[in-house]
């Protein structure tokens, strides 16, 4: 029992090293811990007895490796990792992954054992989580099934809910056959990016609408998404663009009879430049010309000029729609 005071810190140091990288030669571990190879072997046996799945590696520089086991043993985090973990657990509610309750329990567990100095650092990051409006929660089992198919490169067969409350998806909807390549989290939603075998094209599916049916499909070879960047590819799809350069398919300029200071707060994805006499020019993009015309109307200011011609035509279409909507409610009132 005489070596207990030095053994415990050394075991923690050894565990920290094993968690830091895949393989460790025994001689390097001994040098790092300033002990003999024999002491390293004994300490590894002690960690194994505590439930850590440490395997021995063979070869000229035989050593040790910390592998995954059948149960989760105690983990060791450095200061920055501990603070990052608490912040991540606090924001888990905004992930849309349906793990809020589990994340809250994990946060209480971690918070209970944090040293005072680390608890102070973690509490210095006050987090108020706001979930995306209308963002659905995804069943963690669905995310696990998709992730397993992505990792194993196995064709995923699933039913796909077309809209909220579509109860027929599990029984009556056609089975989709997709080569899953990426699982993407974007603004509180989860998406499956895959090659649709029946449509012979790339598709982006909302994970909350996926209903896996058969696991362990045929294996497939990897494909590269158009442009090679999955983030750019998904962003382009949401913009209705056929390229991955981030550009909107429809772009135009709008001259407003308003001071630039009153317009800038409402331009989230565009550019504004000041003109003379309290006017400004706004450059915007959208997935269609009519949608771009609708975006121009949100500034609550007189529109003096628009370009190009396609945007002007879309303004006429939108104006006709609004006039018909106003007429359907009876005699329109004078604007306030």
Backbone as numpy.savetxt, mean C-alpha at the origin, in Angstrom:
# Nx Ny Nz CAx CAy CAz Cx Cy Cz
26.10 -21.53 37.90 25.28 -20.32 37.90 26.13 -19.06 37.90
27.46 -19.24 38.03 28.30 -18.06 38.13 28.35 -17.24 36.87
28.01 -17.83 35.68 28.14 -17.07 34.44 26.84 -16.40 34.02
25.78 -16.46 34.85 24.49 -15.91 34.46 24.56 -14.42 34.15
25.19 -13.59 35.00 25.19 -12.15 34.71 25.78 -11.80 33.35
26.75 -12.55 32.88 27.34 -12.24 31.57 26.68 -13.02 30.45
26.07 -14.17 30.76 25.47 -14.99 29.72 24.25 -14.32 29.11
23.35 -13.78 29.95 22.11 -13.19 29.44 22.38 -12.05 28.45
23.22 -11.06 28.77 23.50 -10.01 27.79 24.14 -10.57 26.51
25.01 -11.58 26.67 25.66 -12.16 25.51 24.65 -12.88 24.61
23.68 -13.58 25.23 22.64 -14.25 24.44 21.81 -13.23 23.66
21.50 -12.12 24.28 20.75 -11.08 23.58 21.56 -10.49 22.44
22.85 -10.31 22.67 23.72 -9.80 21.60 23.81 -10.80 20.45
23.92 -12.09 20.78 23.97 -13.12 19.75 22.66 -13.15 18.96
21.54 -13.06 19.66 20.24 -13.07 18.99 20.10 -11.86 18.06
20.57 -10.72 18.52 20.50 -9.52 17.68 21.31 -9.69 16.40
22.49 -10.31 16.51 23.32 -10.54 15.33 22.64 -11.52 14.37
22.06 -12.59 14.91 21.42 -13.58 14.06 20.21 -13.00 13.33
19.53 -12.04 13.94 18.38 -11.41 13.30 18.80 -10.41 12.23
20.04 -9.97 12.29 20.48 -8.89 11.41 20.79 -9.34 10.00
21.17 -10.61 9.80 21.50 -11.10 8.47 21.24 -12.59 8.38
21.30 -13.12 7.16 20.89 -14.50 6.92 21.83 -15.52 7.53
23.12 -15.49 7.18 24.09 -16.49 7.62 25.25 -15.81 8.35
25.72 -16.49 9.40 26.86 -16.00 10.17 27.88 -17.11 10.32
29.11 -16.94 9.81 30.17 -17.90 10.11 30.44 -17.92 11.61
30.70 -19.11 12.16 30.91 -19.24 13.60 32.08 -18.39 14.08
33.15 -18.33 13.27 34.33 -17.56 13.68 34.01 -16.07 13.77
33.17 -15.57 12.86 32.82 -14.15 12.89 31.97 -13.83 14.12
31.03 -14.72 14.44 30.23 -14.52 15.64 31.11 -14.50 16.89
32.04 -15.43 16.96 32.94 -15.48 18.11 33.74 -14.19 18.23
34.21 -13.68 17.09 34.98 -12.44 17.10 34.12 -11.25 17.53
32.88 -11.18 17.01 31.98 -10.08 17.37 31.66 -10.08 18.87
31.50 -11.28 19.44 31.11 -11.38 20.85 32.31 -11.48 21.78
33.50 -11.59 21.19 34.74 -11.69 21.96 34.72 -12.91 22.87
34.33 -14.06 22.28 34.30 -15.32 23.00 34.91 -16.40 22.09
34.97 -17.60 22.59 35.50 -18.71 21.80 34.39 -19.34 20.95
34.81 -20.14 19.96 33.84 -20.86 19.14 32.98 -21.79 20.00
33.61 -22.38 21.02 32.88 -23.29 21.89 31.77 -22.55 22.64
32.06 -21.32 23.09 31.05 -20.54 23.80 29.89 -20.19 22.87
30.21 -19.89 21.62 29.15 -19.61 20.64 28.25 -20.82 20.49
28.85 -22.03 20.40 28.05 -23.25 20.25 27.13 -23.45 21.46
27.65 -23.21 22.65 26.82 -23.37 23.85 25.70 -22.34 23.89
26.00 -21.10 23.47 24.96 -20.06 23.48 23.89 -20.34 22.43
24.30 -20.88 21.30 23.32 -21.27 20.28 22.39 -22.34 20.82
22.96 -23.32 21.55 22.12 -24.37 22.15 21.14 -23.78 23.16
21.59 -22.76 23.92 20.68 -22.12 24.88 19.52 -21.44 24.15
19.81 -20.77 23.04 18.75 -20.10 22.28 17.80 -21.12 21.66
18.33 -22.23 21.20 17.47 -23.30 20.67 16.52 -23.81 21.74
17.03 -23.94 22.98 16.19 -24.42 24.08 15.07 -23.43 24.40
15.28 -22.14 24.06 14.27 -21.12 24.29 13.26 -21.03 23.14
13.47 -21.83 22.09 12.50 -21.87 20.99 12.95 -21.20 19.72
14.19 -20.73 19.66 14.66 -20.08 18.43 15.16 -21.14 17.45
14.62 -21.17 16.23 15.01 -22.21 15.25 16.32 -21.85 14.56
17.43 -22.15 15.19 18.76 -21.85 14.65 19.33 -23.13 14.04
19.66 -23.05 12.76 20.24 -24.20 12.08 21.73 -23.97 11.85
22.45 -25.07 11.77 23.90 -25.00 11.50 24.13 -25.09 10.00
25.06 -24.28 9.51 25.42 -24.31 8.10 26.76 -25.01 7.94
26.89 -25.78 6.86 28.10 -26.55 6.62 29.03 -25.80 5.70
30.20 -26.34 5.52 31.17 -25.74 4.61 32.41 -25.27 5.33
33.31 -24.67 4.55 34.58 -24.23 5.11 34.38 -23.19 6.20
33.38 -22.33 6.01 33.07 -21.32 7.02 31.70 -21.64 7.63
31.58 -22.85 8.15 30.32 -23.25 8.75 29.91 -22.31 9.87
28.61 -22.13 9.99 28.13 -21.20 11.00 26.69 -21.47 11.36
25.91 -20.38 11.50 24.55 -20.51 12.01 23.60 -19.59 11.25
22.34 -20.01 11.25 21.30 -19.27 10.57 20.03 -19.32 11.40
19.36 -18.16 11.54 18.08 -18.10 12.25 16.96 -18.27 11.22
16.24 -19.38 11.31 15.18 -19.70 10.36 13.81 -19.49 10.98
12.79 -19.64 10.14 11.42 -19.59 10.63 11.07 -20.92 11.28
10.35 -20.86 12.38 9.97 -22.08 13.09 8.47 -22.31 13.04
7.99 -23.18 13.90 6.56 -23.50 13.94 5.80 -22.55 14.85
6.47 -21.82 15.70 5.83 -20.83 16.57 6.71 -19.60 16.63
6.13 -18.49 17.08 6.85 -17.22 17.12 7.60 -17.09 18.43
8.92 -17.10 18.41 9.68 -16.94 19.66 9.76 -15.46 20.02
10.24 -15.14 21.21 10.45 -13.72 21.56 11.40 -13.07 20.56
11.11 -11.82 20.22 11.92 -11.09 19.26 12.69 -9.98 19.95
13.76 -9.54 19.31 14.60 -8.49 19.85 14.66 -7.35 18.84
14.29 -6.14 19.27 14.31 -4.97 18.40 15.28 -3.94 18.94
15.96 -3.25 18.03 16.75 -2.11 18.49 15.82 -0.92 18.70
16.35 0.20 19.17 15.52 1.34 19.56 14.69 1.86 18.39
15.33 2.06 17.24 14.62 2.61 16.09 13.54 1.65 15.60
13.84 0.35 15.63 12.85 -0.64 15.20 11.63 -0.63 16.13
11.86 -0.50 17.42 10.76 -0.50 18.38 9.85 0.70 18.18
10.43 1.87 17.96 9.62 3.07 17.72 8.87 2.94 16.40
9.55 2.45 15.37 8.89 2.28 14.08 7.73 1.30 14.17
7.90 0.24 14.97 6.85 -0.76 15.12 5.61 -0.16 15.78
5.78 0.66 16.81 4.63 1.25 17.47 3.89 2.21 16.55
4.64 3.00 15.77 4.00 3.92 14.83 3.23 3.15 13.76
3.86 2.07 13.24 3.20 1.26 12.20 1.92 0.62 12.73
1.94 0.13 13.96 0.76 -0.50 14.53 -0.36 0.52 14.73
0.00 1.75 15.07 -1.02 2.78 15.23 -1.70 3.13 13.92
-0.97 3.03 12.84 -1.53 3.39 11.53 -2.17 2.21 10.81
-2.16 1.03 11.45 -2.69 -0.16 10.79 -4.17 -0.03 10.46
-4.90 0.78 11.24 -6.33 0.94 10.99 -6.61 1.55 9.64
-5.64 2.31 9.11 -5.84 2.96 7.81 -5.39 2.08 6.66
-4.93 0.87 6.94 -4.41 0.02 5.87 -5.51 -0.66 5.07
-6.70 -0.78 5.67 -7.79 -1.47 4.99 -7.64 -2.98 4.98
-6.71 -3.50 5.78 -6.44 -4.93 5.78 -7.25 -5.71 6.79
-8.15 -5.06 7.51 -8.99 -5.77 8.46 -8.25 -6.33 9.65
-7.17 -5.65 10.07 -6.36 -6.16 11.19 -6.36 -5.18 12.35
-7.38 -4.31 12.44 -7.38 -3.26 13.45 -7.31 -3.82 14.87
-8.14 -4.83 15.17 -8.18 -5.38 16.53 -6.87 -6.07 16.87
-6.33 -6.85 15.92 -5.06 -7.54 16.17 -3.93 -6.53 16.34
-3.96 -5.45 15.55 -2.92 -4.42 15.66 -3.00 -3.71 17.01
-4.21 -3.47 17.49 -4.37 -2.82 18.79 -3.84 -3.71 19.90
-4.10 -5.02 19.84 -3.58 -5.94 20.85 -2.05 -6.00 20.79
-1.51 -6.03 19.57 -0.05 -6.06 19.42 0.58 -4.78 19.96
-0.09 -3.64 19.72 0.43 -2.37 20.20 0.46 -2.35 21.73
-0.59 -2.85 22.37 -0.59 -2.90 23.83 0.53 -3.79 24.35
0.77 -4.91 23.66 1.84 -5.82 24.09 3.20 -5.15 24.00
3.46 -4.49 22.86 4.75 -3.83 22.68 4.90 -2.65 23.64
3.82 -1.87 23.76 3.87 -0.67 24.61 4.14 -1.03 26.06
3.66 -2.19 26.51 3.82 -2.59 27.89 5.27 -2.84 28.26
6.07 -3.30 27.32 7.46 -3.67 27.62 8.47 -2.64 27.14
8.00 -1.53 26.56 8.95 -0.51 26.11 9.63 0.16 27.29
10.94 0.33 27.25 11.60 1.14 28.27 11.06 2.57 28.25
11.18 3.25 29.36 10.62 4.60 29.47 11.16 5.53 28.40
12.45 5.43 28.09 13.03 6.33 27.10 12.44 6.08 25.71
12.15 4.80 25.38 11.56 4.50 24.08 10.08 4.83 24.06
9.40 4.60 25.19 8.00 4.97 25.26 7.83 6.46 25.04
8.74 7.25 25.58 8.70 8.70 25.39 8.88 9.06 23.92
9.80 8.38 23.24 10.02 8.64 21.81 8.79 8.25 20.99
8.21 7.11 21.32 7.03 6.66 20.57 5.85 7.59 20.81
5.67 8.04 22.05 4.55 8.93 22.38 4.75 10.32 21.79
5.99 10.64 21.41 6.26 11.94 20.81 5.77 12.01 19.37
5.26 10.89 18.85 4.68 10.86 17.51 3.18 10.61 17.66
2.41 11.65 18.01 0.96 11.45 18.18 0.31 11.21 16.84
-0.35 10.08 16.70 -0.93 9.68 15.42 -2.45 9.64 15.54
-3.11 10.40 14.69 -4.56 10.31 14.55 -4.83 9.71 13.18
-5.38 8.52 13.16 -5.57 7.78 11.91 -6.92 8.14 11.31
-6.89 8.58 10.06 -8.12 8.85 9.32 -8.16 7.90 8.14
-9.13 7.02 8.14 -9.25 6.08 7.03 -9.81 6.80 5.82
-9.46 6.31 4.64 -9.97 6.91 3.41 -11.49 6.76 3.35
-12.16 7.84 2.95 -13.62 7.84 2.91 -14.12 6.73 2.00
-14.98 5.89 2.55 -15.57 4.82 1.75 -14.65 3.66 1.46
-13.44 3.69 2.01 -12.51 2.59 1.73 -13.00 1.31 2.40
-13.12 0.22 1.66 -13.61 -1.03 2.24 -12.52 -1.76 3.00
-12.94 -2.64 3.88 -12.01 -3.48 4.62 -11.87 -4.81 3.90
-10.65 -5.27 3.77 -10.38 -6.53 3.09 -10.17 -7.62 4.12
-10.79 -8.75 3.90 -10.60 -9.91 4.76 -9.13 -10.32 4.74
-8.47 -10.37 5.90 -7.05 -10.78 5.90 -6.83 -12.13 5.22
-7.81 -13.04 5.29 -7.65 -14.34 4.64 -7.56 -14.19 3.13
-8.28 -13.20 2.57 -8.21 -12.96 1.13 -6.82 -12.43 0.76
-6.32 -11.48 1.55 -4.98 -10.96 1.29 -3.93 -12.07 1.39
-4.11 -12.95 2.37 -3.17 -14.06 2.53 -3.21 -14.98 1.32
-4.42 -15.28 0.82 -4.56 -16.16 -0.34 -3.93 -15.54 -1.58
-4.18 -14.24 -1.78 -3.60 -13.56 -2.94 -2.08 -13.52 -2.81
-1.60 -13.15 -1.63 -0.16 -13.06 -1.42 0.53 -14.40 -1.61
-0.10 -15.48 -1.16 0.49 -16.81 -1.33 0.58 -17.17 -2.80
-0.47 -16.82 -3.58 -0.46 -17.12 -5.02 0.60 -16.28 -5.74
0.76 -15.02 -5.32 1.80 -14.17 -5.92 3.17 -14.76 -5.65
3.41 -15.15 -4.41 4.73 -15.67 -4.03 5.03 -16.99 -4.71
4.02 -17.87 -4.81 4.23 -19.19 -5.41 4.13 -19.16 -6.93
3.72 -18.02 -7.50 3.49 -17.90 -8.94 2.53 -18.98 -9.42
1.37 -19.02 -8.77 0.32 -19.97 -9.12 -0.92 -19.23 -9.60
-1.54 -19.74 -10.67 -2.75 -19.12 -11.21 -3.82 -19.07 -10.12
-4.45 -17.90 -9.98 -5.49 -17.71 -8.97 -6.85 -17.72 -9.65
-7.75 -18.54 -9.13 -9.13 -18.60 -9.64 -10.04 -17.97 -8.58
-10.87 -17.04 -9.01 -11.72 -16.35 -8.03 -12.98 -15.79 -8.69
-14.01 -15.62 -7.86 -15.18 -14.85 -8.25 -14.90 -13.39 -7.97
-15.58 -12.50 -8.71 -15.29 -11.08 -8.56 -16.59 -10.30 -8.38
-16.72 -9.65 -7.22 -17.90 -8.85 -6.92 -17.86 -7.59 -7.75
-18.89 -7.35 -8.53 -18.92 -6.17 -9.39 -19.29 -4.90 -8.66
-20.05 -5.02 -7.57 -20.46 -3.84 -6.83 -20.82 -4.22 -5.42
-21.06 -3.20 -4.58 -21.39 -3.45 -3.18 -22.67 -4.27 -3.10
-22.65 -5.27 -2.24 -23.85 -6.06 -2.00 -24.13 -7.10 -3.08
-23.17 -7.38 -3.95 -23.37 -8.38 -5.00 -23.17 -9.76 -4.40
-24.24 -10.30 -3.85 -24.14 -11.58 -3.16 -23.96 -12.75 -4.11
-24.20 -12.54 -5.43 -24.10 -13.63 -6.38 -22.68 -13.98 -6.74
-21.73 -13.17 -6.27 -20.35 -13.36 -6.71 -19.80 -14.72 -6.33
-20.18 -15.21 -5.14 -19.62 -16.48 -4.67 -20.15 -17.69 -5.44
-21.37 -17.58 -5.97 -22.01 -18.75 -6.56 -22.20 -18.68 -8.07
-22.58 -17.51 -8.56 -23.03 -17.42 -9.95 -22.06 -16.71 -10.89
-21.18 -15.89 -10.38 -20.32 -15.12 -11.28 -19.28 -16.03 -11.93
-18.87 -15.70 -13.16 -17.85 -16.53 -13.82 -16.54 -16.52 -13.04
-15.85 -17.61 -13.11 -14.55 -17.71 -12.44 -13.49 -17.00 -13.26
-12.78 -16.09 -12.64 -11.67 -15.42 -13.30 -10.41 -16.24 -13.11
-9.60 -16.31 -14.15 -8.31 -17.02 -14.10 -7.21 -16.00 -14.35
-6.42 -15.76 -13.32 -5.45 -14.66 -13.37 -4.10 -15.14 -12.87
-3.04 -14.71 -13.56 -1.69 -14.89 -13.05 -1.39 -13.70 -12.13
-1.40 -13.90 -10.82 -1.19 -12.78 -9.89 0.28 -12.40 -9.81
0.58 -11.14 -10.04 1.97 -10.70 -10.01 2.28 -9.74 -8.86
1.31 -8.91 -8.47 1.58 -7.92 -7.43 0.33 -7.70 -6.57
0.55 -7.48 -5.27 -0.48 -7.05 -4.35 -0.11 -5.64 -3.92
-0.97 -4.66 -4.25 -0.63 -3.25 -4.10 -1.59 -2.59 -3.12
-1.04 -1.82 -2.18 -1.85 -1.00 -1.28 -1.78 0.45 -1.75
-2.97 1.07 -1.92 -3.02 2.44 -2.44 -4.19 3.17 -1.79
-3.85 4.23 -1.03 -4.84 5.10 -0.39 -5.93 4.31 0.32
-5.52 3.38 1.17 -6.47 2.65 1.98 -7.19 1.51 1.27
-6.81 1.23 0.05 -7.41 0.10 -0.69 -6.30 -0.86 -1.12
-6.70 -2.11 -1.35 -5.77 -3.14 -1.80 -6.17 -3.60 -3.19
-5.17 -3.82 -4.04 -5.42 -4.21 -5.42 -4.53 -5.38 -5.82
-5.10 -6.24 -6.64 -4.37 -7.33 -7.26 -4.05 -6.94 -8.69
-2.78 -6.95 -9.03 -2.34 -6.68 -10.40 -1.93 -8.01 -11.02
-2.60 -8.38 -12.10 -2.30 -9.68 -12.69 -2.62 -9.75 -14.16
-2.16 -10.81 -14.78 -2.41 -11.08 -16.19 -3.65 -11.94 -16.30
-4.72 -11.40 -16.90 -5.98 -12.11 -17.06 -5.85 -13.08 -18.23
-5.90 -14.37 -17.92 -5.69 -15.38 -18.95 -6.82 -15.41 -19.97
-8.05 -15.07 -19.57 -9.17 -15.11 -20.50 -9.25 -13.87 -21.38
-8.69 -12.76 -20.92 -8.72 -11.51 -21.69 -7.38 -11.19 -22.32
-6.38 -12.01 -22.00 -5.05 -11.86 -22.58 -4.52 -10.43 -22.41
-4.65 -9.91 -21.19 -4.23 -8.53 -20.93 -4.04 -8.35 -19.43
-3.35 -7.25 -19.07 -3.18 -6.90 -17.67 -4.47 -6.33 -17.12
-4.77 -6.64 -15.87 -5.94 -6.13 -15.19 -5.57 -5.75 -13.76
-6.33 -4.80 -13.20 -6.19 -4.40 -11.80 -7.52 -4.68 -11.10
-7.50 -5.53 -10.08 -8.71 -5.95 -9.37 -8.68 -5.41 -7.94
-9.83 -4.94 -7.47 -9.94 -4.57 -6.07 -9.95 -5.83 -5.21
-9.04 -5.88 -4.23 -8.91 -7.09 -3.43 -10.15 -7.35 -2.58
-10.87 -6.30 -2.17 -12.06 -6.52 -1.35 -13.19 -7.17 -2.14
-13.07 -7.19 -3.47 -14.09 -7.83 -4.31 -13.67 -9.21 -4.80
-12.48 -9.63 -4.44 -11.97 -10.94 -4.86 -12.48 -12.01 -3.90
-13.00 -13.10 -4.46 -13.44 -14.25 -3.67 -12.70 -15.50 -4.15
-11.54 -15.80 -3.56 -10.77 -16.97 -4.01 -11.61 -18.25 -3.95
-11.45 -19.08 -4.98 -12.25 -20.31 -5.07 -11.40 -21.57 -4.99
-10.33 -21.62 -5.76 -9.49 -22.82 -5.79 -8.06 -22.39 -5.53
-7.41 -23.05 -4.61 -6.01 -22.73 -4.31 -5.09 -23.70 -5.04
-3.85 -23.30 -5.17 -2.86 -24.18 -5.78 -3.06 -24.40 -7.26
-3.23 -23.33 -8.03 -3.40 -23.44 -9.48 -2.11 -23.75 -10.19
-2.14 -23.86 -11.52 -0.92 -24.14 -12.29 0.13 -23.06 -12.09
1.39 -23.45 -12.16 2.48 -22.48 -12.04 2.63 -21.70 -13.34
3.16 -20.49 -13.24 3.36 -19.66 -14.42 4.70 -18.94 -14.32
5.18 -18.50 -15.47 6.43 -17.75 -15.51 6.17 -16.27 -15.27
7.15 -15.56 -14.71 6.94 -14.14 -14.41 6.81 -13.30 -15.67
5.97 -12.28 -15.59 5.82 -11.28 -16.65 6.19 -9.92 -16.05
6.54 -9.00 -16.90 6.83 -7.64 -16.46 5.69 -6.73 -16.84
5.18 -5.96 -15.86 4.09 -5.04 -16.17 4.58 -4.00 -17.18
3.69 -3.45 -18.00 4.11 -2.43 -18.97 4.86 -1.29 -18.29
6.02 -0.98 -18.80 6.84 0.06 -18.21 7.78 -0.43 -17.14
7.54 -1.64 -16.61 8.43 -2.22 -15.62 8.25 -1.71 -14.20
7.36 -0.75 -13.97 7.16 -0.18 -12.63 5.70 -0.37 -12.25
5.43 -1.23 -11.26 4.05 -1.54 -10.91 3.33 -0.32 -10.34
4.04 0.52 -9.58 3.39 1.72 -9.03 2.95 2.66 -10.14
3.82 2.90 -11.11 3.47 3.77 -12.23 2.37 3.15 -13.07
2.39 1.83 -13.21 1.36 1.15 -14.00 -0.01 1.31 -13.37
-0.10 1.08 -12.04 -1.39 1.22 -11.35 -1.87 2.66 -11.40
-0.97 3.62 -11.15 -1.36 5.03 -11.19 -1.89 5.41 -12.56
-1.24 4.89 -13.62 -1.69 5.21 -14.98 -3.07 4.61 -15.25
-3.31 3.40 -14.76 -4.62 2.78 -14.96 -5.72 3.60 -14.30
-5.44 4.14 -13.12 -6.45 4.94 -12.44 -6.68 6.28 -13.14
-5.71 6.71 -13.91 -5.88 7.94 -14.67 -6.45 7.69 -16.06
-6.69 6.43 -16.37 -7.22 6.11 -17.68 -6.20 6.20 -18.79
-4.92 6.22 -18.43 -3.85 6.38 -19.42 -3.38 5.02 -19.90
-2.92 4.98 -21.12 -2.39 3.74 -21.69 -0.87 3.65 -21.53
-0.24 4.73 -21.06 1.20 4.74 -20.83 1.45 4.86 -19.34
2.70 4.67 -18.94 3.05 4.71 -17.51 3.94 5.91 -17.19
3.85 6.99 -17.99 4.67 8.16 -17.72 4.01 9.11 -16.73
2.85 8.73 -16.18 2.19 9.56 -15.18 1.33 10.66 -15.74
1.25 10.78 -17.07 0.49 11.88 -17.67 -0.98 11.50 -17.80
-1.86 12.50 -17.57 -3.28 12.30 -17.82 -3.53 12.21 -19.32
-4.49 11.41 -19.75 -4.77 11.34 -21.19 -5.36 12.63 -21.75
-6.01 13.43 -20.90 -6.59 14.71 -21.35 -6.02 15.83 -20.48
-5.42 16.82 -21.11 -4.86 17.96 -20.38 -5.28 19.25 -21.06
-5.58 20.27 -20.25 -6.00 21.55 -20.80 -5.72 22.69 -19.85
-5.92 23.91 -20.33 -5.71 25.11 -19.52 -7.01 25.88 -19.41
-7.20 26.52 -18.27 -8.41 27.27 -17.96 -7.99 28.62 -17.41
-8.50 29.70 -17.97 -8.25 31.05 -17.45 -9.45 31.43 -16.59
-9.19 31.73 -15.33 -10.24 32.05 -14.38 -10.19 33.52 -13.99
-11.37 34.10 -13.77 -11.46 35.48 -13.28 -11.40 35.44 -11.76
-10.22 35.08 -11.26 -10.01 34.95 -9.82 -8.53 35.12 -9.50
-8.26 35.64 -8.31 -6.89 35.81 -7.88 -6.27 34.45 -7.59
-5.00 34.30 -7.92 -4.32 33.02 -7.77 -4.36 32.53 -6.33
-4.39 33.45 -5.36 -4.41 33.04 -3.95 -5.69 32.30 -3.59
-6.79 32.61 -4.30 -8.07 31.97 -4.00 -8.24 30.65 -4.75
-7.34 30.36 -5.66 -7.46 29.16 -6.49 -6.49 28.07 -6.05
-5.29 28.46 -5.66 -4.24 27.50 -5.33 -4.68 26.43 -4.32
-5.42 26.77 -3.24 -5.79 25.73 -2.27 -6.63 24.60 -2.85
-7.26 24.83 -4.00 -8.17 23.82 -4.55 -7.59 23.08 -5.74
-6.34 23.35 -6.06 -5.66 22.65 -7.16 -4.79 21.57 -6.54
-5.26 20.34 -6.56 -4.52 19.25 -5.93 -3.55 18.56 -6.88
-3.84 18.57 -8.16 -2.99 17.88 -9.13 -2.95 18.71 -10.40
-2.25 19.82 -10.34 -2.18 20.71 -11.50 -1.22 21.85 -11.20
-1.24 22.85 -12.07 -0.35 24.00 -11.93 -1.16 25.28 -12.10
-0.77 26.32 -11.35 -1.45 27.61 -11.40 -0.42 28.70 -11.62
-0.75 29.65 -12.50 0.12 30.81 -12.71 -0.72 32.07 -12.70
-0.17 33.11 -12.08 -0.89 34.37 -11.96 -0.82 35.16 -13.26
-1.94 35.77 -13.66 -2.01 36.66 -14.81 -2.30 38.07 -14.30
-2.50 39.00 -15.20 -2.76 40.37 -14.80 -4.22 40.54 -14.36
-4.50 41.63 -13.66 -5.86 42.05 -13.28 -6.59 40.97 -12.49
-5.88 40.30 -11.59 -6.53 39.34 -10.72 -7.00 38.07 -11.39
-6.43 37.74 -12.53 -6.79 36.49 -13.21 -5.66 35.47 -13.04
-5.98 34.21 -13.32 -4.96 33.18 -13.25 -5.25 32.10 -14.27
-4.21 31.35 -14.61 -4.33 30.25 -15.56 -4.06 28.93 -14.82
-4.95 27.99 -14.98 -4.83 26.70 -14.32 -4.64 25.62 -15.38
-3.65 24.76 -15.18 -3.42 23.61 -16.06 -3.77 22.34 -15.30
-4.71 21.58 -15.86 -5.21 20.38 -15.19 -5.20 19.20 -16.14
-5.35 18.02 -15.57 -5.48 16.81 -16.37 -6.60 15.95 -15.83
-7.14 15.06 -16.67 -8.19 14.14 -16.23 -8.25 12.99 -17.22
-9.14 12.02 -16.91 -9.25 10.83 -17.75 -10.17 11.04 -18.95
-10.95 12.14 -18.95 -11.81 12.45 -20.10 -11.98 13.95 -20.17
-12.38 14.45 -21.35 -12.55 15.89 -21.52 -13.72 16.41 -20.70
-14.80 15.65 -20.61 -15.94 16.10 -19.80 -15.57 16.14 -18.32
-14.81 15.15 -17.86 -14.35 15.17 -16.48 -13.45 16.37 -16.23
-12.64 16.74 -17.21 -11.78 17.92 -17.07 -12.62 19.19 -17.02
-13.68 19.25 -17.82 -14.57 20.41 -17.78 -15.24 20.51 -16.41
-15.63 19.38 -15.84 -16.23 19.38 -14.51 -15.23 19.87 -13.47
-13.97 19.49 -13.63 -12.94 19.96 -12.71 -12.77 21.47 -12.78
-12.95 22.03 -13.97 -12.83 23.48 -14.14 -13.94 24.22 -13.41
-15.09 23.57 -13.29 -16.25 24.23 -12.68 -16.17 24.29 -11.16
-15.24 23.58 -10.56 -15.20 23.50 -9.11 -14.63 24.74 -8.45
-14.06 25.67 -9.22 -13.38 26.80 -8.62 -14.33 27.95 -8.26
-15.60 27.87 -8.64 -16.59 28.90 -8.31 -16.11 30.28 -8.75
-15.68 30.34 -9.99 -15.22 31.61 -10.59 -15.57 31.59 -12.06
-15.69 32.78 -12.65 -16.00 32.88 -14.08 -14.85 32.29 -14.90
-15.21 31.47 -15.89 -14.22 30.88 -16.79 -14.12 31.76 -18.03
-12.95 32.36 -18.24 -12.78 33.32 -19.33 -12.31 32.68 -20.62
-11.57 31.60 -20.51 -11.03 30.96 -21.72 -10.56 29.56 -21.38
-10.73 28.64 -22.35 -10.23 27.29 -22.17 -9.53 26.83 -23.44
-8.59 25.96 -23.29 -7.90 25.31 -24.40 -7.58 23.87 -23.97
-7.58 22.96 -24.95 -7.78 23.07 -26.40 -9.26 23.03 -26.77
-9.51 22.84 -28.06 -10.87 22.83 -28.57 -11.69 21.71 -27.94
-11.04 20.56 -27.69 -11.76 19.42 -27.09 -12.33 19.79 -25.72
-11.59 20.61 -24.96 -12.09 21.02 -23.66 -13.26 21.98 -23.80
-13.19 22.87 -24.79 -14.31 23.78 -25.04 -15.58 23.01 -25.41
-15.43 22.00 -26.27 -16.58 21.18 -26.65 -17.15 20.45 -25.43
-16.26 19.97 -24.56 -16.71 19.27 -23.35 -17.46 20.21 -22.42
-17.03 21.49 -22.37 -17.74 22.48 -21.55 -19.16 22.66 -22.07
-19.33 22.65 -23.40 -20.67 22.78 -23.98 -21.52 21.57 -23.62
-20.94 20.37 -23.67 -21.68 19.16 -23.30 -22.10 19.21 -21.84
-21.16 19.61 -20.98 -21.47 19.67 -19.56 -22.49 20.76 -19.27
-22.38 21.90 -19.96 -23.36 22.97 -19.77 -24.76 22.52 -20.14
-24.87 21.76 -21.23 -26.19 21.25 -21.64 -26.73 20.29 -20.59
-25.88 19.44 -20.03 -26.32 18.51 -18.99 -26.83 19.27 -17.76
-26.08 20.29 -17.35 -26.50 21.06 -16.18 -27.80 21.81 -16.44
-27.95 22.34 -17.66 -29.18 23.07 -18.00 -30.38 22.13 -17.94
-30.23 20.92 -18.46 -31.32 19.95 -18.40 -31.64 19.56 -16.96
-30.59 19.40 -16.13 -30.82 19.04 -14.74 -31.56 20.16 -14.02
-31.19 21.42 -14.30 -31.88 22.55 -13.67 -33.33 22.63 -14.13
-33.58 22.38 -15.42 -34.93 22.44 -15.95 -35.82 21.36 -15.37
-35.23 20.22 -15.03 -36.03 19.12 -14.51 -36.60 19.40 -13.13
-36.07 20.39 -12.45 -36.54 20.72 -11.10 -37.50 21.90 -11.10
-37.90 22.40 -12.29 -38.81 23.54 -12.36 -38.05 24.80 -12.70
-38.69 25.94 -12.49 -38.10 27.23 -12.83 -36.85 27.47 -11.99
-35.69 27.62 -12.64 -34.45 27.84 -11.88 -34.47 29.18 -11.16
-33.90 29.19 -9.96 -33.80 30.45 -9.20 -32.61 31.25 -9.68
-32.67 32.54 -9.45 -31.53 33.40 -9.78 -30.38 33.05 -8.88
-29.16 33.07 -9.42 -28.01 32.75 -8.57 -27.85 33.74 -7.42
-27.40 33.24 -6.28 -27.23 34.12 -5.12 -26.09 35.08 -5.37
